[in-house]
Short mmCIF file of C-alpha atoms in Angstrom, two decimals:
data_model
loop_
_atom_site.label_atom_id
_atom_site.label_comp_id
_atom_site.label_asym_id
_atom_site.label_seq_id
_atom_site.Cartn_x
_atom_site.Cartn_y
_atom_site.Cartn_z
CA LEU A 1 9.70 15.77 -12.39
CA GLU A 2 12.19 12.98 -12.12
CA TYR A 3 12.55 11.13 -8.53
CA HIS A 4 15.66 9.08 -7.74
CA THR A 5 15.84 6.65 -4.96
CA ALA A 6 18.63 6.77 -2.28
CA LEU A 7 20.34 4.00 -4.35
CA HIS A 8 20.22 5.78 -7.67
CA ASP A 9 24.12 6.42 -7.88
CA ARG A 10 24.85 2.80 -6.86
CA HIS A 11 22.55 1.51 -9.73
CA LEU A 12 24.67 3.86 -12.22
CA ALA A 13 27.96 2.67 -10.71
CA LEU A 14 26.85 -1.09 -11.41
CA GLY A 15 26.15 -0.25 -15.09
CA ALA A 16 22.38 -0.01 -14.88
CA SER A 17 20.10 0.95 -17.56
CA MET A 18 17.26 3.17 -16.13
CA GLU A 19 13.96 3.63 -17.02
CA TRP A 20 10.80 5.39 -15.99
CA THR A 21 8.11 4.06 -13.77
CA GLY A 22 5.73 7.10 -13.01
CA ALA A 23 7.91 9.76 -11.98
CA TRP A 24 10.66 7.56 -10.53
CA LYS A 25 13.78 6.51 -12.42
CA ARG A 26 14.55 2.77 -11.98
CA PRO A 27 16.87 0.17 -13.15
CA SER A 28 15.58 -1.87 -15.92
CA ASN A 29 18.72 -4.15 -16.04
CA TYR A 30 22.41 -4.44 -15.20
CA GLY A 31 23.54 -5.78 -18.29
CA ASP A 32 22.49 -9.29 -18.36
CA VAL A 33 18.92 -9.87 -17.75
CA GLU A 34 19.12 -13.70 -17.63
CA GLN A 35 21.91 -13.72 -14.97
CA GLU A 36 19.70 -11.55 -12.88
CA TYR A 37 16.72 -14.03 -13.53
CA TRP A 38 18.69 -17.02 -12.55
CA ALA A 39 20.17 -15.32 -9.40
CA VAL A 40 16.47 -15.11 -7.91
CA ARG A 41 15.55 -18.59 -9.08
CA LYS A 42 18.77 -20.45 -7.92
CA HIS A 43 20.72 -18.26 -5.60
CA VAL A 44 19.94 -14.72 -3.85
CA SER A 45 19.25 -11.32 -5.46
CA VAL A 46 18.38 -7.86 -4.38
CA MET A 47 16.04 -5.30 -5.91
CA ASP A 48 15.62 -1.77 -5.13
CA VAL A 49 11.85 -1.41 -4.56
CA SER A 50 11.92 1.90 -2.68
CA THR A 51 9.65 3.37 -5.44
CA LEU A 52 6.87 1.67 -3.68
CA GLY A 53 4.24 4.05 -2.07
CA LYS A 54 4.45 3.50 1.78
CA TYR A 55 2.07 4.82 4.36
CA HIS A 56 1.39 4.80 8.02
CA ILE A 57 -2.34 4.80 8.64
CA ALA A 58 -3.37 5.37 12.18
CA GLY A 59 -5.87 6.96 14.57
CA PRO A 60 -9.18 5.74 16.13
CA ASP A 61 -11.00 5.30 12.54
CA ALA A 62 -7.96 3.82 10.77
CA LEU A 63 -9.42 0.37 10.88
CA GLN A 64 -12.89 1.49 9.73
CA LEU A 65 -11.22 3.51 6.86
CA LEU A 66 -9.48 0.44 5.53
CA ASP A 67 -12.21 -2.01 6.07
CA ARG A 68 -14.87 0.35 4.27
CA LEU A 69 -12.32 0.93 1.50
CA TYR A 70 -10.59 -2.39 0.60
CA PRO A 71 -12.57 -5.47 -1.00
CA CYS A 72 -10.56 -7.62 1.40
CA HIS A 73 -11.25 -7.98 5.17
CA VAL A 74 -9.05 -5.92 7.10
CA ALA A 75 -10.96 -6.50 10.64
CA ASP A 76 -9.64 -10.00 10.87
CA LEU A 77 -5.95 -9.19 10.09
CA GLN A 78 -3.70 -10.35 12.85
CA PRO A 79 -0.99 -8.23 14.12
CA TRP A 80 1.99 -8.55 12.20
CA ARG A 81 0.32 -10.01 9.26
CA SER A 82 -0.02 -8.62 5.66
CA ARG A 83 -2.83 -9.03 3.08
CA TYR A 84 -2.59 -8.57 -0.73
CA THR A 85 -5.33 -6.13 -1.82
CA LEU A 86 -6.83 -4.40 -4.97
CA LEU A 87 -7.80 -0.87 -4.97
CA LEU A 88 -11.47 -0.34 -6.58
CA ASN A 89 -13.07 2.77 -7.56
CA GLU A 90 -16.82 3.19 -7.30
CA ALA A 91 -17.45 1.47 -10.75
CA GLY A 92 -15.54 -1.76 -9.44
CA TYR A 93 -12.74 -1.18 -11.53
CA ILE A 94 -9.20 -1.76 -10.35
CA PHE A 95 -6.82 1.39 -10.48
CA ASP A 96 -3.90 -0.03 -7.97
CA ASP A 97 -2.87 -2.86 -5.71
CA GLY A 98 -0.65 -3.41 -2.87
CA LEU A 99 -0.38 -4.60 0.78
CA VAL A 100 -2.09 -3.76 3.85
CA CYS A 101 0.07 -4.65 7.04
CA SER A 102 -1.26 -4.76 10.71
CA LEU A 103 1.03 -3.25 13.19
CA GLY A 104 -1.09 -3.92 16.06
CA GLU A 105 -1.79 -1.01 18.19
CA SER A 106 0.38 1.15 16.13
CA GLY A 107 -1.97 0.93 13.40
CA PHE A 108 -1.50 -0.26 9.78
CA TYR A 109 1.29 -0.01 7.04
CA ALA A 110 -0.01 0.08 3.37
CA THR A 111 2.01 -0.16 0.41
CA PHE A 112 0.93 0.99 -3.38
CA THR A 113 2.41 0.47 -6.72
CA SER A 114 5.26 3.05 -7.62
CA ALA A 115 3.15 4.72 -10.36
CA GLY A 116 -0.20 4.72 -8.63
CA ALA A 117 0.79 5.89 -5.06
CA ASP A 118 -0.17 9.47 -5.51
CA ALA A 119 -3.70 8.54 -6.73
CA ALA A 120 -4.01 5.84 -3.93
CA GLU A 121 -2.95 8.62 -1.10
CA SER A 122 -5.63 10.88 -2.49
CA TRP A 123 -8.21 8.12 -2.55
CA LEU A 124 -7.45 7.47 1.15
CA ARG A 125 -7.50 11.08 2.12
CA GLU A 126 -10.84 11.76 0.22
CA TRP A 127 -12.83 8.82 1.67
CA ALA A 128 -11.57 9.81 5.04
CA GLU A 129 -12.85 13.11 4.77
CA GLU A 130 -16.13 12.10 2.94
CA TRP A 131 -16.81 9.64 5.90
CA GLY A 132 -15.79 12.31 8.58
CA LEU A 133 -13.15 9.77 10.02
CA THR A 134 -10.55 10.45 12.68
CA VAL A 135 -7.23 9.30 10.72
CA HIS A 136 -3.87 10.05 10.52
CA ILE A 137 -2.07 9.16 7.16
CA ALA A 138 1.77 9.76 6.88
CA ASN A 139 3.32 9.44 3.64
CA LEU A 140 6.71 7.69 4.10
CA THR A 141 7.53 7.12 0.75
CA ALA A 142 10.70 9.35 0.59
CA ALA A 143 11.45 8.71 4.25
CA ARG A 144 11.54 4.80 3.92
CA SER A 145 13.42 2.89 1.37
CA ALA A 146 13.05 -0.65 0.52
CA ILE A 147 15.22 -3.32 -0.84
CA ASN A 148 13.79 -6.79 -1.65
CA VAL A 149 15.86 -9.88 -1.13
CA ALA A 150 14.82 -12.88 -2.92
CA GLY A 151 16.10 -16.42 -3.83
CA PRO A 152 16.32 -19.59 -2.20
CA ARG A 153 19.48 -18.37 -0.18
CA THR A 154 17.81 -15.52 1.36
CA ARG A 155 17.87 -16.57 4.82
CA GLU A 156 21.54 -17.67 4.56
CA LEU A 157 22.30 -14.21 3.61
CA LEU A 158 20.26 -12.41 5.90
CA ALA A 159 21.67 -14.79 8.84
CA LYS A 160 25.14 -13.23 7.96
CA LEU A 161 23.93 -9.72 8.80
CA SER A 162 21.13 -10.29 11.56
CA GLY A 163 20.88 -11.98 14.81
CA ASP A 164 17.23 -12.03 14.69
CA PRO A 165 15.10 -15.20 14.12
CA LEU A 166 14.48 -15.60 10.27
CA ASP A 167 12.78 -18.89 9.98
CA ALA A 168 9.31 -19.60 8.75
CA GLN A 169 7.93 -19.32 12.24
CA ALA A 170 9.50 -15.92 12.81
CA ILE A 171 8.48 -14.51 9.57
CA PRO A 172 5.76 -16.87 8.01
CA TYR A 173 4.62 -16.12 4.29
CA GLY A 174 2.35 -13.05 4.44
CA GLY A 175 4.12 -11.87 7.79
CA LEU A 176 6.26 -9.03 8.97
CA ARG A 177 8.67 -8.56 11.82
CA GLU A 178 11.01 -5.66 13.07
CA ILE A 179 14.64 -7.04 12.54
CA THR A 180 18.23 -5.38 12.45
CA VAL A 181 20.19 -5.98 9.44
CA ALA A 182 23.77 -4.93 9.20
CA GLY A 183 22.84 -2.79 12.34
CA ILE A 184 20.04 -1.08 10.52
CA PRO A 185 16.44 -1.07 11.87
CA CYS A 186 14.35 -2.94 9.32
CA ARG A 187 10.64 -4.00 8.73
CA ALA A 188 10.84 -7.29 6.99
CA ILE A 189 7.83 -8.32 4.97
CA ARG A 190 7.56 -11.59 3.46
CA VAL A 191 6.28 -11.14 -0.18
CA GLY A 192 5.89 -13.56 -2.94
CA PHE A 193 5.80 -11.48 -6.31
CA VAL A 194 8.74 -13.39 -7.83
CA GLY A 195 7.60 -16.66 -6.72
CA GLU A 196 10.71 -17.69 -4.33
CA LEU A 197 11.47 -17.12 -0.78
CA SER A 198 11.37 -13.19 -0.66
CA ILE A 199 11.72 -10.53 2.24
CA GLU A 200 11.39 -6.83 1.76
CA LEU A 201 13.44 -5.01 4.03
CA HIS A 202 11.97 -1.51 4.81
CA HIS A 203 14.26 1.14 6.25
CA PRO A 204 15.26 4.76 6.85
CA SER A 205 16.25 6.11 3.45
CA ARG A 206 19.47 7.51 5.06
CA HIS A 207 20.76 4.16 5.59
CA SER A 208 19.91 2.60 2.27
CA ALA A 209 23.34 2.76 0.64
CA ALA A 210 24.79 1.09 3.73
CA LEU A 211 22.35 -1.65 3.69
CA TRP A 212 22.69 -2.15 -0.06
CA ASP A 213 26.50 -2.40 0.23
CA ALA A 214 26.48 -4.96 3.31
CA LEU A 215 23.79 -7.19 1.27
CA LEU A 216 26.14 -7.23 -1.71
CA GLU A 217 29.17 -7.81 0.25
CA ALA A 218 27.63 -10.62 2.30
CA GLY A 219 25.93 -12.08 -0.75
CA ALA A 220 29.25 -12.58 -2.66
CA GLU A 221 29.63 -16.11 -1.60
CA PHE A 222 26.09 -16.93 -2.68
CA GLU A 223 26.58 -15.55 -6.27
CA ILE A 224 24.29 -12.38 -5.45
CA GLN A 225 23.22 -10.31 -8.34
CA PRO A 226 21.00 -7.41 -8.13
CA HIS A 227 17.89 -7.47 -10.73
CA GLY A 228 15.83 -4.94 -12.42
CA LEU A 229 12.41 -4.68 -13.89
CA ASP A 230 13.36 -6.80 -17.01
CA ALA A 231 13.90 -9.73 -14.62
CA LEU A 232 11.16 -8.82 -12.53
CA LYS A 233 8.62 -8.73 -15.26
CA LEU A 234 9.58 -12.32 -16.33
CA LEU A 235 9.76 -13.63 -12.93
CA ARG A 236 6.12 -12.34 -11.98
CA LEU A 237 4.87 -13.47 -15.37
CA GLU A 238 6.14 -17.13 -14.57
CA LYS A 239 3.87 -16.91 -11.54
CA GLY A 240 0.95 -15.41 -13.45
CA HIS A 241 0.87 -11.99 -11.74
CA PHE A 242 -0.58 -9.15 -13.62
CA ILE A 243 0.88 -5.58 -13.43
CA ILE A 244 -1.44 -2.63 -13.01
CA GLY A 245 -1.74 -0.38 -16.03
CA LEU A 246 0.43 -2.95 -18.08
CA ASP A 247 -2.16 -6.08 -18.09
CA THR A 248 -5.19 -3.99 -16.80
CA ASP A 249 -7.01 -1.52 -18.38
CA PHE A 250 -9.76 1.15 -17.58
CA ASP A 251 -12.47 -1.35 -17.09
CA SER A 252 -10.65 -4.24 -15.50
CA THR A 253 -12.49 -5.79 -12.79
CA PRO A 254 -11.27 -8.54 -10.23
CA ALA A 255 -13.20 -11.23 -12.14
CA LYS A 256 -11.81 -10.25 -15.40
CA VAL A 257 -8.32 -10.62 -14.34
CA GLY A 258 -8.72 -13.82 -12.18
CA ALA A 259 -8.15 -12.07 -9.09
CA ASP A 260 -12.00 -12.39 -7.73
CA TRP A 261 -10.35 -14.22 -4.70
CA THR A 262 -9.39 -10.77 -3.42
CA VAL A 263 -12.82 -9.80 -2.89
CA ARG A 264 -15.04 -10.60 -0.06
CA MET A 265 -18.58 -10.12 -1.09
CA ASP A 266 -19.72 -11.39 2.53
CA LYS A 267 -18.63 -7.67 3.49
CA PRO A 268 -21.65 -5.35 3.83
CA THR A 269 -19.85 -2.48 2.23
CA PHE A 270 -16.64 -1.57 0.64
CA VAL A 271 -16.06 0.91 -2.36
CA GLY A 272 -17.15 -0.69 -5.44
CA ARG A 273 -19.46 -3.43 -3.92
CA THR A 274 -22.68 -2.30 -5.38
CA ALA A 275 -21.07 -2.03 -9.07
CA LEU A 276 -19.53 -5.59 -8.57
CA GLU A 277 -22.76 -7.18 -7.72
CA ARG A 278 -24.34 -5.43 -10.95
CA ILE A 279 -21.47 -6.52 -13.08
CA ALA A 280 -21.75 -9.93 -11.74
CA ARG A 281 -25.22 -10.29 -13.36
CA ILE A 282 -23.90 -9.37 -16.71
CA PRO A 283 -22.40 -12.31 -19.11
CA ARG A 284 -18.70 -11.67 -19.07
CA GLU A 285 -17.32 -11.20 -22.46
CA ARG A 286 -13.37 -11.24 -21.88
CA SER A 287 -10.93 -12.12 -19.44
CA LEU A 288 -7.29 -11.96 -18.80
CA LEU A 289 -6.06 -15.45 -19.37
CA PRO A 290 -2.68 -17.30 -19.15
CA LEU A 291 -1.21 -18.44 -22.26
CA THR A 292 1.62 -20.75 -23.27
CA PHE A 293 3.65 -21.11 -26.74
CA ALA A 294 6.01 -23.86 -27.41
CA GLY A 295 9.47 -23.15 -28.31
CA ARG A 296 12.06 -20.14 -27.47
CA ARG A 297 9.87 -17.39 -29.45
CA ALA A 298 7.73 -15.64 -27.47
CA PRO A 299 4.79 -13.52 -29.22
CA GLU A 300 5.43 -9.69 -29.07
CA GLU A 301 3.64 -7.77 -26.47
CA GLY A 302 0.63 -6.40 -28.36
CA ALA A 303 0.26 -9.40 -30.65
CA GLN A 304 -3.19 -10.01 -31.90
CA LEU A 305 -5.00 -13.13 -30.86
CA PHE A 306 -7.22 -15.29 -32.97
CA VAL A 307 -9.46 -18.29 -32.56
CA GLU A 308 -9.27 -19.95 -36.31
CA ASN A 309 -9.77 -16.65 -38.17
CA SER A 310 -11.88 -14.82 -35.56
CA HIS A 311 -10.20 -11.98 -33.69
CA VAL A 312 -10.40 -12.40 -29.98
CA GLY A 313 -7.83 -10.12 -28.17
CA ASN A 314 -4.56 -9.20 -27.58
CA ILE A 315 -1.47 -10.04 -25.64
CA THR A 316 -0.47 -7.82 -22.84
CA SER A 317 2.89 -9.38 -21.25
CA SER A 318 4.95 -12.14 -22.94
CA ARG A 319 8.47 -13.61 -22.19
CA PHE A 320 10.45 -16.78 -22.89
CA SER A 321 10.70 -18.87 -19.56
CA PRO A 322 14.05 -20.32 -19.05
CA VAL A 323 12.88 -22.44 -16.15
CA LEU A 324 9.99 -23.73 -18.08
CA GLY A 325 11.76 -23.94 -21.67
CA MET A 326 8.58 -22.49 -23.39
CA ALA A 327 7.00 -18.94 -23.98
CA VAL A 328 4.36 -17.75 -21.42
CA ALA A 329 2.02 -14.90 -21.61
CA LEU A 330 -1.12 -13.00 -20.53
CA GLY A 331 -3.64 -11.76 -22.77
CA TRP A 332 -7.12 -10.37 -23.16
CA VAL A 333 -9.44 -13.07 -24.81
CA ARG A 334 -13.16 -12.50 -25.88
CA HIS A 335 -15.29 -15.56 -25.20
CA PRO A 336 -18.92 -14.35 -25.46
CA GLU A 337 -20.11 -17.85 -25.21
CA GLY A 338 -18.96 -18.22 -21.72
CA ALA A 339 -16.13 -20.81 -21.75
CA PRO A 340 -12.81 -19.44 -22.98
CA PRO A 341 -11.03 -21.33 -26.01
CA THR A 342 -8.41 -23.79 -25.30
CA GLN A 343 -6.25 -23.33 -28.59
CA ILE A 344 -5.24 -19.77 -29.62
CA THR A 345 -3.20 -18.14 -32.38
CA ALA A 346 -0.90 -15.11 -31.83
CA ARG A 347 -0.07 -13.05 -34.82
CA ASP A 348 2.67 -10.38 -34.77
CA THR A 349 5.17 -8.89 -37.06
CA LEU A 350 7.10 -12.04 -37.47
CA GLY A 351 4.39 -14.33 -38.08
CA GLU A 352 1.94 -16.64 -36.42
CA LEU A 353 2.35 -18.74 -33.33
CA ALA A 354 0.05 -21.43 -32.09
CA GLY A 355 -0.58 -21.30 -28.37
CA ALA A 356 -2.73 -22.79 -25.53
CA VAL A 357 -4.95 -21.19 -23.00
CA THR A 358 -3.79 -22.72 -19.62
CA LYS A 359 -3.91 -22.15 -15.90
CA ALA A 360 -1.50 -20.00 -13.57
CA PRO A 361 0.91 -19.93 -12.15
CA PHE A 362 3.13 -21.29 -14.71
CA TYR A 363 5.85 -21.96 -12.36
CA ASP A 364 5.71 -23.93 -8.90
CA PRO A 365 1.70 -23.88 -9.02
CA ARG A 366 1.56 -25.07 -5.41
CA GLY A 367 3.48 -22.25 -4.39
CA GLU A 368 6.13 -24.34 -2.05
CA ARG A 369 9.09 -22.14 -3.08
CA LEU A 370 7.80 -18.83 -1.97
CA ARG A 371 6.35 -20.49 1.26
CA ALA A 372 9.75 -22.27 2.00
#
């Protein structure tokens, strides 16, 4: 199967190179990855994120289902607020991630990764049936498209096309709001994956081409440039964000990937909780760690990592960061003694590179830009 978004022809007309994400074809780039990258960091950019799994979850037991499934708190999620969450299996291992959004009395809106949405939907439905809950789960992935508008001039662009309030009080970081853009009803969700002011516009798929065209036309004065997956992978890496299936593997737990902040062990129950309690009593042998390398050359993805002459792991994601002037990476590192090493060597087909184990985010560590 090969699925196309409503904007597929628009991407081809702009000269996009397409790649697979699960069963979807998505733009990898439009010919100049660095130009796409700087559009997000300096100006404004748009990205077709329609391939995200999108679900409306309602019914008398909707809250109970989500609060028993997710490792985060859902019961205290205020109306028109969202929360990033991991999806764990019974063994406590990560198999997907996404947002859960409260729509107040209308229920919840949940998003999942493009490649993992089918498995996530099955997971929702199977647990609802297992627990005998009365829940209605509507798959809106095909019916609703989504365009992410990102960059410091995001509000200026949207203000040209919308009369709705767009300031930080109207749509705070982690918030959502129903607005109209270019005459099209949109659910605006404030997100932070790329590390800049960023608003996803979820809208009826039949209006997607018109919304895309309006955004590009109105954004011309702001040097707008659409970006694809190549730029996205660099932008999120600068923020230290992992990608499910690229940086994670079959036995990745929240603690191993540095995302234990998403888990609330004070909850009496959620899927995977018992397993996480057991795993926490076992000394951790490896972690996904942020790494930096001086110079313009980034180690190849898959490069092997060494401390002195001992093999300790491998790199999963690696790019040269234009804004930081050095290479940044994520890699699995074994550290049986507990504390991870501070210095590390990457070996790939081109030779060796000396690197350091550091902290993430690499870019804007205080998150001031995405909360602007």
